[in-house]
mmCIF file with all atom_site columns, C-alpha atoms in Angstrom:
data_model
loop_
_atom_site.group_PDB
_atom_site.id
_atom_site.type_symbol
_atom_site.label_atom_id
_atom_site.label_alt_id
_atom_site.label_comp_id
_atom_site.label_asym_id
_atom_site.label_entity_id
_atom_site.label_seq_id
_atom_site.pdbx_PDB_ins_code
_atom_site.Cartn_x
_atom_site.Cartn_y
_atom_site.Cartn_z
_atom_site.occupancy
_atom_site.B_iso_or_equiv
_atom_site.pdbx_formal_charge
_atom_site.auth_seq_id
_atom_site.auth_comp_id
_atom_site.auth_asym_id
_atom_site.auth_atom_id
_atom_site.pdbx_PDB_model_num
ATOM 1   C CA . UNK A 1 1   ? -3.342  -13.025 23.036  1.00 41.00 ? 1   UNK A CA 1
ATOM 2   C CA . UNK A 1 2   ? -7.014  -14.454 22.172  1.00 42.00 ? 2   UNK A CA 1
ATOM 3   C CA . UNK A 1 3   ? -7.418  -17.806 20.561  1.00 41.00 ? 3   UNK A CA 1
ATOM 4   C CA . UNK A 1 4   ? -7.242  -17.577 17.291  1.00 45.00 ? 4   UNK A CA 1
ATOM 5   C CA . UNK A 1 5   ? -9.867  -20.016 16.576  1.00 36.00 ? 5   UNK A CA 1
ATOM 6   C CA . UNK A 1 6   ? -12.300 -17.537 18.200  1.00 37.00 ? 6   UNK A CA 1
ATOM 7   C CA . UNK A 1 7   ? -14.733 -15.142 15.784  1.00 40.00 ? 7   UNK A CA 1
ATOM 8   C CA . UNK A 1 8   ? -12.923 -12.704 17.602  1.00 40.00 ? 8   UNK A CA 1
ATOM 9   C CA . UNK A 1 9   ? -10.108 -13.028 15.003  1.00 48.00 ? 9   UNK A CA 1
ATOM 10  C CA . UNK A 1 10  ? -9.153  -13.015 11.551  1.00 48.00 ? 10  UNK A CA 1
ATOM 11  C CA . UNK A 1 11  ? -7.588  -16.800 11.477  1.00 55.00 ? 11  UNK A CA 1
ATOM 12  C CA . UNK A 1 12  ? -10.690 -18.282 9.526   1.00 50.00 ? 12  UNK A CA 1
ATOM 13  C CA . UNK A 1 13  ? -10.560 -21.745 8.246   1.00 44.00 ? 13  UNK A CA 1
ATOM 14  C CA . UNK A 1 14  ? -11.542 -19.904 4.115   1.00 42.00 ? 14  UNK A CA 1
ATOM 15  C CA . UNK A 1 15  ? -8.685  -17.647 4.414   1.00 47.00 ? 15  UNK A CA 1
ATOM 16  C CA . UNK A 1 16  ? -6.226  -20.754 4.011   1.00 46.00 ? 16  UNK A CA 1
ATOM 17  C CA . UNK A 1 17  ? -8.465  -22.479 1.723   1.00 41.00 ? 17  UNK A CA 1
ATOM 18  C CA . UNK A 1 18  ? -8.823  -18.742 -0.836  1.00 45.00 ? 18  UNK A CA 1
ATOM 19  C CA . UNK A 1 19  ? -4.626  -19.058 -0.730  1.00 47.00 ? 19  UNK A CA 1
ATOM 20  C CA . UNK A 1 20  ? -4.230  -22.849 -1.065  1.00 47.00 ? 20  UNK A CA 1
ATOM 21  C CA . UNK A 1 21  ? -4.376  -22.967 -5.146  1.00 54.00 ? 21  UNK A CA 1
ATOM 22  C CA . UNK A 1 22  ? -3.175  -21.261 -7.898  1.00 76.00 ? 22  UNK A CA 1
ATOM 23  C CA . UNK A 1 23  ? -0.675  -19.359 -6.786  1.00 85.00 ? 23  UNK A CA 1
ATOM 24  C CA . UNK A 1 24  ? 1.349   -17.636 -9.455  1.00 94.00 ? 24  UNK A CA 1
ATOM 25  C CA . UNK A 1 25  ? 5.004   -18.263 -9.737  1.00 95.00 ? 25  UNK A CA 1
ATOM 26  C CA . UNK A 1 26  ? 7.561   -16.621 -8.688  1.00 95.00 ? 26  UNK A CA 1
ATOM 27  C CA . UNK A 1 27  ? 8.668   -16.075 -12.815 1.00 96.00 ? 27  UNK A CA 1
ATOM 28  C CA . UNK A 1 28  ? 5.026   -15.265 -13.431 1.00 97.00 ? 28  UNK A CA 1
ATOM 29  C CA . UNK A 1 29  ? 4.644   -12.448 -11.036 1.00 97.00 ? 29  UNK A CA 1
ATOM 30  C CA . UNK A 1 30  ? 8.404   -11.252 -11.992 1.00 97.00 ? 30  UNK A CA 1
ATOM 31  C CA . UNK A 1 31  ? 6.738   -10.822 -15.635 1.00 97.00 ? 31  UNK A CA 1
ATOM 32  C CA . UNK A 1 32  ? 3.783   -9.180  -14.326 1.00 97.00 ? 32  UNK A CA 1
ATOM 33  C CA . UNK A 1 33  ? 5.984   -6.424  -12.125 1.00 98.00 ? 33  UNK A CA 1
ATOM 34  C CA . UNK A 1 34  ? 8.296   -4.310  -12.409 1.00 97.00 ? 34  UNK A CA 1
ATOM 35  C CA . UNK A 1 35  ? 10.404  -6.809  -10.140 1.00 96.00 ? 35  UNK A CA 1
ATOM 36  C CA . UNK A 1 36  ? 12.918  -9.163  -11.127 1.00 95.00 ? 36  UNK A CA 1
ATOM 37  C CA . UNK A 1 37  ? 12.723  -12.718 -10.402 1.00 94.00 ? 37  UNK A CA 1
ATOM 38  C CA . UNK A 1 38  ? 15.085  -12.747 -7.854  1.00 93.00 ? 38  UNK A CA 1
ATOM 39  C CA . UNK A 1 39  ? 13.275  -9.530  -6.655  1.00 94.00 ? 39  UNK A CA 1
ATOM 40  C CA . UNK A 1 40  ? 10.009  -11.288 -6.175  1.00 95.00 ? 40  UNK A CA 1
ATOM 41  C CA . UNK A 1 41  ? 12.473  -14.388 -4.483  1.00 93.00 ? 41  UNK A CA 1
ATOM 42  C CA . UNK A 1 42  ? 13.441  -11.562 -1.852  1.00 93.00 ? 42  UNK A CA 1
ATOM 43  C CA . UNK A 1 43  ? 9.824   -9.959  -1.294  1.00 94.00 ? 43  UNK A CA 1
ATOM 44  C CA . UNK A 1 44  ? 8.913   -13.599 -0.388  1.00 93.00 ? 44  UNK A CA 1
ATOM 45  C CA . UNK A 1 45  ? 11.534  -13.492 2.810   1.00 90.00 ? 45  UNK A CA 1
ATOM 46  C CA . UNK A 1 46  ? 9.873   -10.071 3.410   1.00 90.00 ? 46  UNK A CA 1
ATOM 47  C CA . UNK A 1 47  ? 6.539   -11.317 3.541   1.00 93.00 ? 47  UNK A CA 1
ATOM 48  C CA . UNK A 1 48  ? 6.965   -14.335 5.597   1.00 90.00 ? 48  UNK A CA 1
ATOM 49  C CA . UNK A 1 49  ? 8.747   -11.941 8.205   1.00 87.00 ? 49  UNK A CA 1
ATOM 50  C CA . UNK A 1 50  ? 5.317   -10.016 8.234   1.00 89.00 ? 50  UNK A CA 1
ATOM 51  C CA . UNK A 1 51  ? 2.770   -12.872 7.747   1.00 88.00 ? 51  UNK A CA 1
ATOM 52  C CA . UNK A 1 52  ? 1.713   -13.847 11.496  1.00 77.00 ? 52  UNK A CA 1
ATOM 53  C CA . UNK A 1 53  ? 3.870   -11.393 12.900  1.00 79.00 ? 53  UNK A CA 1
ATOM 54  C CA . UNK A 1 54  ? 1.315   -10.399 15.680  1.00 80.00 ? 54  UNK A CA 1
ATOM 55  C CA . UNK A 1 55  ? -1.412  -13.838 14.837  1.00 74.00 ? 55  UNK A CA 1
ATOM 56  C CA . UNK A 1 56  ? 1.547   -16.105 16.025  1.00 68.00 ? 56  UNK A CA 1
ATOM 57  C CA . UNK A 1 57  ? -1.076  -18.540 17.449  1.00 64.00 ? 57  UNK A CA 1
ATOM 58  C CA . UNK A 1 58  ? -2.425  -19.453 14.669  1.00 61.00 ? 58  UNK A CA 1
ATOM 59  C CA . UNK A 1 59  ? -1.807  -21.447 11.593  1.00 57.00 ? 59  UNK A CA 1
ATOM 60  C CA . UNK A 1 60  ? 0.948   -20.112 9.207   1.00 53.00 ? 60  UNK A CA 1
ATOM 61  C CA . UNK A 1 61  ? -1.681  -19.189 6.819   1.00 69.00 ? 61  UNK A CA 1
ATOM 62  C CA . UNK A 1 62  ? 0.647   -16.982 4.700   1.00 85.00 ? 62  UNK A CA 1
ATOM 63  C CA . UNK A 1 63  ? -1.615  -14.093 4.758   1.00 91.00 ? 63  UNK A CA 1
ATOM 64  C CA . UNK A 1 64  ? -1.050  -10.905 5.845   1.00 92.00 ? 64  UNK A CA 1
ATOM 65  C CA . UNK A 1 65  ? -4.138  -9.274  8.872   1.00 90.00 ? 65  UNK A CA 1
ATOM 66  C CA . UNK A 1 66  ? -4.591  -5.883  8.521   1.00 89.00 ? 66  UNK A CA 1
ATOM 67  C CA . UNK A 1 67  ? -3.252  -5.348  12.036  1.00 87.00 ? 67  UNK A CA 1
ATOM 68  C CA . UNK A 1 68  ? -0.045  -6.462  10.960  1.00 88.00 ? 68  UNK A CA 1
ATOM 69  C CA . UNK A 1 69  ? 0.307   -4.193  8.009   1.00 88.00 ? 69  UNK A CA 1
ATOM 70  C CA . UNK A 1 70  ? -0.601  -1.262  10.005  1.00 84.00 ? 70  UNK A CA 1
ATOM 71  C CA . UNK A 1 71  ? 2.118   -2.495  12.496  1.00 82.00 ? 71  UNK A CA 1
ATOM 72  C CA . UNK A 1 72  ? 4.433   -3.198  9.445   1.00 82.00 ? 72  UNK A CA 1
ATOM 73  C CA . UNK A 1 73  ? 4.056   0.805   8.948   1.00 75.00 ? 73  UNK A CA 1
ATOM 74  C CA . UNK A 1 74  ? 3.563   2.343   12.020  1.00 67.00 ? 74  UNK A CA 1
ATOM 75  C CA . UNK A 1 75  ? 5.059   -0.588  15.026  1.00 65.00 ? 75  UNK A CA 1
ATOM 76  C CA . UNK A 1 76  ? 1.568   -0.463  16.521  1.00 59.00 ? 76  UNK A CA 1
ATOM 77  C CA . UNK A 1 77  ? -0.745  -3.113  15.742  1.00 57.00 ? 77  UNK A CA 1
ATOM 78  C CA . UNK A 1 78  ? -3.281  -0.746  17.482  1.00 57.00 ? 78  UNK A CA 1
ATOM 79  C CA . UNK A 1 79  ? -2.964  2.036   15.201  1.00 59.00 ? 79  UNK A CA 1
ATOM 80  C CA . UNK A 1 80  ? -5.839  3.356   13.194  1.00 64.00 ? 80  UNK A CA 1
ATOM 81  C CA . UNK A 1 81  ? -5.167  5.485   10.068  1.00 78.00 ? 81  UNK A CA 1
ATOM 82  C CA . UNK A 1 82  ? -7.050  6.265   7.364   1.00 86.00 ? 82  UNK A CA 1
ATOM 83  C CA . UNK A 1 83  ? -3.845  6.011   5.113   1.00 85.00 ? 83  UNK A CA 1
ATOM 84  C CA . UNK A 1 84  ? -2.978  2.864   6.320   1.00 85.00 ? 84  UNK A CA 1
ATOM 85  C CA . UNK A 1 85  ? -6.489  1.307   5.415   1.00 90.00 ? 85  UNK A CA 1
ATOM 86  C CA . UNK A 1 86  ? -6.356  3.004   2.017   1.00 93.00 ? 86  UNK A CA 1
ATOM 87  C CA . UNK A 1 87  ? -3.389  1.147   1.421   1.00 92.00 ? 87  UNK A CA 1
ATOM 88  C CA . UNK A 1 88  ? -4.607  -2.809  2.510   1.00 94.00 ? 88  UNK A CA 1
ATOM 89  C CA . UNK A 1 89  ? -7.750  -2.156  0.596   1.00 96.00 ? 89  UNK A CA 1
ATOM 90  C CA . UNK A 1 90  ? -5.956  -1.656  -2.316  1.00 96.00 ? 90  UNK A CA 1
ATOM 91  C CA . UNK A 1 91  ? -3.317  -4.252  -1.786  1.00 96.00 ? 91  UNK A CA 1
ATOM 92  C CA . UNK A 1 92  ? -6.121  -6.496  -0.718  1.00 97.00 ? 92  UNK A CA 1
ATOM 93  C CA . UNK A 1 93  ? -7.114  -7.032  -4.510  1.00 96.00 ? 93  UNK A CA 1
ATOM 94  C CA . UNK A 1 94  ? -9.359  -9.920  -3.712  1.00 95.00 ? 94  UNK A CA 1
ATOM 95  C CA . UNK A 1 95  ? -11.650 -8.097  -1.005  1.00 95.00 ? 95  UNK A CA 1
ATOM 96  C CA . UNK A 1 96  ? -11.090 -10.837 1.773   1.00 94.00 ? 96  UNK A CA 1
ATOM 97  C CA . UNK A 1 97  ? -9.450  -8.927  4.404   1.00 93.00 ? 97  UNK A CA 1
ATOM 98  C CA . UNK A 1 98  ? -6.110  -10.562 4.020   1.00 93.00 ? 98  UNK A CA 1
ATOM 99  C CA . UNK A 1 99  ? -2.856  -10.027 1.557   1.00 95.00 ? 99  UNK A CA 1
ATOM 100 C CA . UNK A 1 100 ? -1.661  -12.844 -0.109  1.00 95.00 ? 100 UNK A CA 1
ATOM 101 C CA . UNK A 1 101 ? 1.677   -13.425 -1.216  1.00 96.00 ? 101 UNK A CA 1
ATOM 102 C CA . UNK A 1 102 ? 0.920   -12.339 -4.992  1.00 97.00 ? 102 UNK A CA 1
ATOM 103 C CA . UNK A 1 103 ? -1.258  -9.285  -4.200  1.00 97.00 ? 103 UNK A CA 1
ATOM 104 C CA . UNK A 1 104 ? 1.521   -8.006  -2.215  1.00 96.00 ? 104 UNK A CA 1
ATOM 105 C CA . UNK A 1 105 ? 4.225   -8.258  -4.824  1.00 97.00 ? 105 UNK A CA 1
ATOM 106 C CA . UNK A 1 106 ? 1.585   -6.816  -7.621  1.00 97.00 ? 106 UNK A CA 1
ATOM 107 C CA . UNK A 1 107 ? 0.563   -3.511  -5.148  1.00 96.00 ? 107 UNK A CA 1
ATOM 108 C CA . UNK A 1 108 ? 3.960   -3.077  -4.183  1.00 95.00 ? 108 UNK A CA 1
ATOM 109 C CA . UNK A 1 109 ? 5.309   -3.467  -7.891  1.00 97.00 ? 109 UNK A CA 1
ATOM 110 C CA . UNK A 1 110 ? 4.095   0.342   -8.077  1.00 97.00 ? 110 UNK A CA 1
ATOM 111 C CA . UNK A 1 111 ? 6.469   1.772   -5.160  1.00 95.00 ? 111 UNK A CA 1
ATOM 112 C CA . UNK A 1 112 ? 9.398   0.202   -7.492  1.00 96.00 ? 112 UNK A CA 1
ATOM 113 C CA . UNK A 1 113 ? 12.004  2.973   -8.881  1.00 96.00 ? 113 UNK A CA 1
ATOM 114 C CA . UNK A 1 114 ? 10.928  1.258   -12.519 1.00 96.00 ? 114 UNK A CA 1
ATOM 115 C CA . UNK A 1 115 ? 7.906   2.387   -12.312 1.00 97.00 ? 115 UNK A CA 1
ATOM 116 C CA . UNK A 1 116 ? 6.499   4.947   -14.588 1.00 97.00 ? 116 UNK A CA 1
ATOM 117 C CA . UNK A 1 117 ? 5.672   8.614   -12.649 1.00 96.00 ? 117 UNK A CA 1
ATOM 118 C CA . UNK A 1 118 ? 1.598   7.603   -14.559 1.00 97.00 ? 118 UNK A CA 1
ATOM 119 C CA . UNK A 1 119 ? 1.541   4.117   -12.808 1.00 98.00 ? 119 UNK A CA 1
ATOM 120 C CA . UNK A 1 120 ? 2.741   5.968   -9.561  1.00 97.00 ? 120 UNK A CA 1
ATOM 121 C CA . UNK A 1 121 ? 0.332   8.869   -10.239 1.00 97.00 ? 121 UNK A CA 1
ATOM 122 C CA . UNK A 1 122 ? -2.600  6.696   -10.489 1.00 98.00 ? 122 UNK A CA 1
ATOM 123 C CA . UNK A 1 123 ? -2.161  4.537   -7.363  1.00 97.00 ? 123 UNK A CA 1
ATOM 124 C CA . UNK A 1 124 ? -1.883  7.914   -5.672  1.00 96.00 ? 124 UNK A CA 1
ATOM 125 C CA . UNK A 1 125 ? -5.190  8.879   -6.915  1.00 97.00 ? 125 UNK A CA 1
ATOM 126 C CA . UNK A 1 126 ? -6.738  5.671   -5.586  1.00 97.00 ? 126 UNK A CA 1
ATOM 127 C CA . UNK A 1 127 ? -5.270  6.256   -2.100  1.00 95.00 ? 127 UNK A CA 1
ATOM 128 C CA . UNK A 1 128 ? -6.990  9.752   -1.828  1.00 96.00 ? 128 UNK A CA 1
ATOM 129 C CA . UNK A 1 129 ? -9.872  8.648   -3.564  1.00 97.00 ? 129 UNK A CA 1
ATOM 130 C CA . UNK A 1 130 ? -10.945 7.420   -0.255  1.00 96.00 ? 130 UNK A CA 1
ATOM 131 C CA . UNK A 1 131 ? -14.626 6.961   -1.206  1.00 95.00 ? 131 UNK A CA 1
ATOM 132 C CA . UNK A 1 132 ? -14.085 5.358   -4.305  1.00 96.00 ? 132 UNK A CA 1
ATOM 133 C CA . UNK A 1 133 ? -15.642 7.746   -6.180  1.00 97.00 ? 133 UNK A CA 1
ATOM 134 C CA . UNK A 1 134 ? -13.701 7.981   -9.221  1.00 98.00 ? 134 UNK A CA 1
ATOM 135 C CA . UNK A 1 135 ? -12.888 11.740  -8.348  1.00 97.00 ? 135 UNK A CA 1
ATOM 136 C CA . UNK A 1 136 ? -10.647 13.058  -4.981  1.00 98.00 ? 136 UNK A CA 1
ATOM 137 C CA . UNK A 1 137 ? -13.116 15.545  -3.417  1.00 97.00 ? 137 UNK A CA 1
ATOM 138 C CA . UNK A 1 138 ? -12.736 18.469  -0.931  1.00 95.00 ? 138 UNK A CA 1
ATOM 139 C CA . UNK A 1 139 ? -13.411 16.547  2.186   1.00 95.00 ? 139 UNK A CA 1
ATOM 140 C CA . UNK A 1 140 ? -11.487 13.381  1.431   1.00 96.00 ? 140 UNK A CA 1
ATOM 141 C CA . UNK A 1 141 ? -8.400  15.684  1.243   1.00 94.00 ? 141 UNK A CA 1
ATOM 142 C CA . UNK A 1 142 ? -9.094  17.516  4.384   1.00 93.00 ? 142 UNK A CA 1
ATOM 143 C CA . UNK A 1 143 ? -9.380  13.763  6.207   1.00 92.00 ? 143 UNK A CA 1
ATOM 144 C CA . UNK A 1 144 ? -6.818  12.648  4.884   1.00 89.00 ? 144 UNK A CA 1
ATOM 145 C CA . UNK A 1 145 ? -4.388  15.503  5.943   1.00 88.00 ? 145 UNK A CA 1
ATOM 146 C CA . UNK A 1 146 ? -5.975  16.097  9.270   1.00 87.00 ? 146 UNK A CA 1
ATOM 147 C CA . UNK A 1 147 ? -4.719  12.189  9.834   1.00 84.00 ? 147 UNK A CA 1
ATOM 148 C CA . UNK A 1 148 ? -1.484  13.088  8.500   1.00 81.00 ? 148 UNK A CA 1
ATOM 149 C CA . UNK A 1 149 ? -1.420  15.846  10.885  1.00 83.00 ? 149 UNK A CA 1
ATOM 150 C CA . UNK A 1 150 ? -2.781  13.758  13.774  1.00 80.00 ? 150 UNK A CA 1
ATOM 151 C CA . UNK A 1 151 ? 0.084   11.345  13.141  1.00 76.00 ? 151 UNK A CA 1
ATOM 152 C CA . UNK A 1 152 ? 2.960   14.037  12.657  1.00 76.00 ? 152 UNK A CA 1
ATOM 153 C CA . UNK A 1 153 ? 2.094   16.748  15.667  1.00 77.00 ? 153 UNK A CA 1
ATOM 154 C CA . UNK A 1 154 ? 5.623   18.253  15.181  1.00 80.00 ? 154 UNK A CA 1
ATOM 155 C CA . UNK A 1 155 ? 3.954   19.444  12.127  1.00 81.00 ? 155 UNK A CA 1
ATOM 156 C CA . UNK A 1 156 ? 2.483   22.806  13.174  1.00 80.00 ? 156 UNK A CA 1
ATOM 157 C CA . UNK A 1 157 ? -0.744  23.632  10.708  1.00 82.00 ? 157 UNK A CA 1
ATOM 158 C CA . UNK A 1 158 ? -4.105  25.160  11.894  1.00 87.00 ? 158 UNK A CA 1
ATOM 159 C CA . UNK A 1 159 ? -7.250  24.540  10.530  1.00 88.00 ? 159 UNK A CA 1
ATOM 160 C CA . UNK A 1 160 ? -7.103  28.187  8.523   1.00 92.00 ? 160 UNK A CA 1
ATOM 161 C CA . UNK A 1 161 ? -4.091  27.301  7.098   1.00 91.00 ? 161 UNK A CA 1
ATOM 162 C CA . UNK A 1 162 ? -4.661  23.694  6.041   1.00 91.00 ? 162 UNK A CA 1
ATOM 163 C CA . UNK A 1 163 ? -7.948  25.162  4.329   1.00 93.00 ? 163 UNK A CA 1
ATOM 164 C CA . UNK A 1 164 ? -6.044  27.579  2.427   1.00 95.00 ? 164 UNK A CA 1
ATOM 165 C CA . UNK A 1 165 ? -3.558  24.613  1.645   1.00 91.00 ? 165 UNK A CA 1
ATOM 166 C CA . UNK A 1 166 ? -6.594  23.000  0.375   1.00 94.00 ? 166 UNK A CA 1
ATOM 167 C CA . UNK A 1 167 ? -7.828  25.919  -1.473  1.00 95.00 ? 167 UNK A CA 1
ATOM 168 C CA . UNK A 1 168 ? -4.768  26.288  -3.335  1.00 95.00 ? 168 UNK A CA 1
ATOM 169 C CA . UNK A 1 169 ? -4.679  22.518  -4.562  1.00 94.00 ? 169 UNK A CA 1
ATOM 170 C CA . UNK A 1 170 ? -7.935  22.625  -6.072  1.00 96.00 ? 170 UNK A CA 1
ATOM 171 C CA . UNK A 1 171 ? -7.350  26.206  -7.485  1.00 96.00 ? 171 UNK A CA 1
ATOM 172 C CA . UNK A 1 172 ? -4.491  24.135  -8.864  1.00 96.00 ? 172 UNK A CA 1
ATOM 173 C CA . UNK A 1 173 ? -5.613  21.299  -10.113 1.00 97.00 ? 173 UNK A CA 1
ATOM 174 C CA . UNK A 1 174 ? -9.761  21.641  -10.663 1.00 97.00 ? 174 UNK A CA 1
ATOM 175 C CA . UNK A 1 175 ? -9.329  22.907  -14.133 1.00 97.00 ? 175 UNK A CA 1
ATOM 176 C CA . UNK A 1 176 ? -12.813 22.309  -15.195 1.00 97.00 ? 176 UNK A CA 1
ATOM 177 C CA . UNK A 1 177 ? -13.987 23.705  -12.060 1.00 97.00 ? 177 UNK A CA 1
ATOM 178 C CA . UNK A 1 178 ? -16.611 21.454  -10.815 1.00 97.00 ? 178 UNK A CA 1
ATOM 179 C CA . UNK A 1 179 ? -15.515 21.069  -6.969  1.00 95.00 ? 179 UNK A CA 1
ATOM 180 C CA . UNK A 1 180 ? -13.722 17.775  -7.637  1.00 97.00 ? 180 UNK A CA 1
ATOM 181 C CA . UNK A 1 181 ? -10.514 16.812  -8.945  1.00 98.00 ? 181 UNK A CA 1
ATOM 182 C CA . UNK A 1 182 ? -10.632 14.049  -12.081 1.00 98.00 ? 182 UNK A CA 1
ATOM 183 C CA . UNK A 1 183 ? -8.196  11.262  -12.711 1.00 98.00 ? 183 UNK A CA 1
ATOM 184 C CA . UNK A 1 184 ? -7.048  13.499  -15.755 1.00 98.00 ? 184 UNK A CA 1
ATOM 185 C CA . UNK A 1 185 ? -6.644  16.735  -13.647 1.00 98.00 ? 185 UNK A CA 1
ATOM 186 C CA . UNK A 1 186 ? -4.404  15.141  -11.024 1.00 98.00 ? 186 UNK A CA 1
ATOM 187 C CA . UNK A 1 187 ? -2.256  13.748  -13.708 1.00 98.00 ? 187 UNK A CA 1
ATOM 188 C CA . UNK A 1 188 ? -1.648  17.183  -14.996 1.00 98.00 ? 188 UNK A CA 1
ATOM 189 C CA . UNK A 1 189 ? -0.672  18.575  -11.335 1.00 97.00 ? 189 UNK A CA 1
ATOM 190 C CA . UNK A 1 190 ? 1.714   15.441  -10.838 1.00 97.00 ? 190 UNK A CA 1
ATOM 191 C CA . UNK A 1 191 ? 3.367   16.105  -13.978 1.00 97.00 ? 191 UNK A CA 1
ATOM 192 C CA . UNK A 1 192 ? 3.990   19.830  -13.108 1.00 96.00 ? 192 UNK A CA 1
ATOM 193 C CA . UNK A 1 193 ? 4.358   19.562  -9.940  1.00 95.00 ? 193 UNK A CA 1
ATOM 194 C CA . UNK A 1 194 ? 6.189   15.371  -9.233  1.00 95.00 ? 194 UNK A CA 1
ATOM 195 C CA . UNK A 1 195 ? 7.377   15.938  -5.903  1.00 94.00 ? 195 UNK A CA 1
ATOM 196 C CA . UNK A 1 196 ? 3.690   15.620  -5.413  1.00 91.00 ? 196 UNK A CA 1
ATOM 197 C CA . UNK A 1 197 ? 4.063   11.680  -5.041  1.00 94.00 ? 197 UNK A CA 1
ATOM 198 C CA . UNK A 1 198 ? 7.996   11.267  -4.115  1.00 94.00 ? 198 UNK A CA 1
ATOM 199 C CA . UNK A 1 199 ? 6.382   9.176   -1.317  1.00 90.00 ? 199 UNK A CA 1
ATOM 200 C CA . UNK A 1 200 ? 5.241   6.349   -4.163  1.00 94.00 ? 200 UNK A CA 1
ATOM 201 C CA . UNK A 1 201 ? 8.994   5.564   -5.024  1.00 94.00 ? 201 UNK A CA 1
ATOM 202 C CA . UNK A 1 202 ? 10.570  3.471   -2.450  1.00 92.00 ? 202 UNK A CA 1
ATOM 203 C CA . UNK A 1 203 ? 14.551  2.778   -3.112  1.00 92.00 ? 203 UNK A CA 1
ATOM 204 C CA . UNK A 1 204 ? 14.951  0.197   -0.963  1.00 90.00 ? 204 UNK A CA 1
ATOM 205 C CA . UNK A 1 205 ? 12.880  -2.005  -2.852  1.00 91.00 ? 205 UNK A CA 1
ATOM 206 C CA . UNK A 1 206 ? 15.814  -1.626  -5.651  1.00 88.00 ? 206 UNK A CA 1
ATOM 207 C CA . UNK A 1 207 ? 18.103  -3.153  -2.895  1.00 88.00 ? 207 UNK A CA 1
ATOM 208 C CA . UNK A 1 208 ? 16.248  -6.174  -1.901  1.00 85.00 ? 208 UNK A CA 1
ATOM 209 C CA . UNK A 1 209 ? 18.751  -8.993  -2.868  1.00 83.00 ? 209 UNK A CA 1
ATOM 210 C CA . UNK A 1 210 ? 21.479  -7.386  -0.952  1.00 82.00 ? 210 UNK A CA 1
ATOM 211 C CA . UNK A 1 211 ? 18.977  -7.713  2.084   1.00 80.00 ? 211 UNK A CA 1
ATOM 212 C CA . UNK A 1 212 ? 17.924  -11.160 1.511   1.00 74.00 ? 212 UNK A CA 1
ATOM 213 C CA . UNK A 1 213 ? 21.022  -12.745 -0.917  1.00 65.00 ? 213 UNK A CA 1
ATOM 214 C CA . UNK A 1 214 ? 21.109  -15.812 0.625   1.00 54.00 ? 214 UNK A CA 1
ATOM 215 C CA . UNK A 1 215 ? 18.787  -17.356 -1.331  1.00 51.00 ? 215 UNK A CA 1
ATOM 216 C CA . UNK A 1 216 ? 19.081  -15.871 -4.557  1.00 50.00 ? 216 UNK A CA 1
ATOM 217 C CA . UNK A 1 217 ? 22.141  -18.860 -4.890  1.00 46.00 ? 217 UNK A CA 1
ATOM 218 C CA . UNK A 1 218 ? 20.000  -21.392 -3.204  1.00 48.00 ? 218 UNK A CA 1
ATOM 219 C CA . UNK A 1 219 ? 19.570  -23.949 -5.065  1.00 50.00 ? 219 UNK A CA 1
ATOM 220 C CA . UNK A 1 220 ? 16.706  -25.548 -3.433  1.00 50.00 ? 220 UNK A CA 1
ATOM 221 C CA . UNK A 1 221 ? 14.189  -22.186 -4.325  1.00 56.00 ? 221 UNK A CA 1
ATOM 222 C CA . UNK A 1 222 ? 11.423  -23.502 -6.017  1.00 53.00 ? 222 UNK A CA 1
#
């Protein structure tokens, strides 16, 4: 592994300093999310585990690299998905190619089983929106489900039937017609149709403090 004081790398001496000060607390991000304190407590263990998982040479910056979420998700720090770089972009709230502790707990907030199917729904827009358009066009859902496939080859789908897959979504859900499908419009489809974004509700994150309980009692948490 490469030095990680070399511009090859993503251990840069303004990544500590952006994470150094004001930090939320723990009972200010638990009031922000749909986490409880002790919640937010537990994602902390979780996000030390991932923090420098793969940069172990360098400082303990408490920061997330992109190449250790994508290994967080797929257990290949060399994978490249579009899905996966949807995701850090919008976890990555403060557009410096790192996740801090707080913008982790926020963005994952929405995966939460107490989260409301519109909060879920609109995060869900945002991944597929992948040209930040404001609207989830033709092409952006034909990448993004040709990576899907490209990831999942036990998942048998030619190109003439993803493109009548594709077809029949924005049949579906371009009510007004105009080639694109609007934040409004894919609310409607979600609501009709919620197994749509089953994916955005992750269980486990309801379980946390069994995972990590010993320091929910520890009296020394700050």
């Amino acid at each position: 592994m490469g030095n990680c004081l070399s511009p090859a790398t993503p251990c840069q001496e303004h990544i500590l300093a952006s994470h150094a000060d004001n930090e939320p607390s723990h009972e200010q991000l638990a009031g922000e999310t749909h986490f409880s304190v002790d919640e937010v407590y537990a994602l902390e263990e979780l996000f030390k585990g991932l923090s420098n998982s793969i940069h172990r040479d360098c400082v303990q910056d408490g920061v997330i690299h992109k190449d250790e979420f994508a290994f967080a998700l797929f257990k290949s720090q060399n994978h490249s998905n579009i899905f996966a770089d949807k995701v850090f972009e919008l976890f990555d709230t403060k557009k410096n190619d790192v996740i801090g502790f707080d913008e982790f707990v926020r963005a994952l907030s929405v995966f939460h089983p107490n989260a409301p199917a519109p909060e879920k729904a609109d995060f869900a827009f945002r991944i597929y929106d992948l040209d930040n358009t404001g609207h989830i066009e033709r092409d952006e859902i034909q990448r993004f489900l040709v990576a899907l496939l490209k990831d999942n080859p036990a998942i048998d789908l030619d190109d003439a039937h993803l493109n009548v897959l594709i077809d029949q979504t924005f049949e579906e859900a371009d009510l007004a017609g105009d080639g694109h499908i609007s934040p409004e419009e894919w609310q409607i489809l979600v609501k009709k149709h919620p197994n749509t974004i089953t994916y955005m509700t992750l269980p486990v994150l309801k379980e946390l403090t069994k995972k990590y309980p010993s320091f929910v009692f520890n009296e020394n948490r700050k």
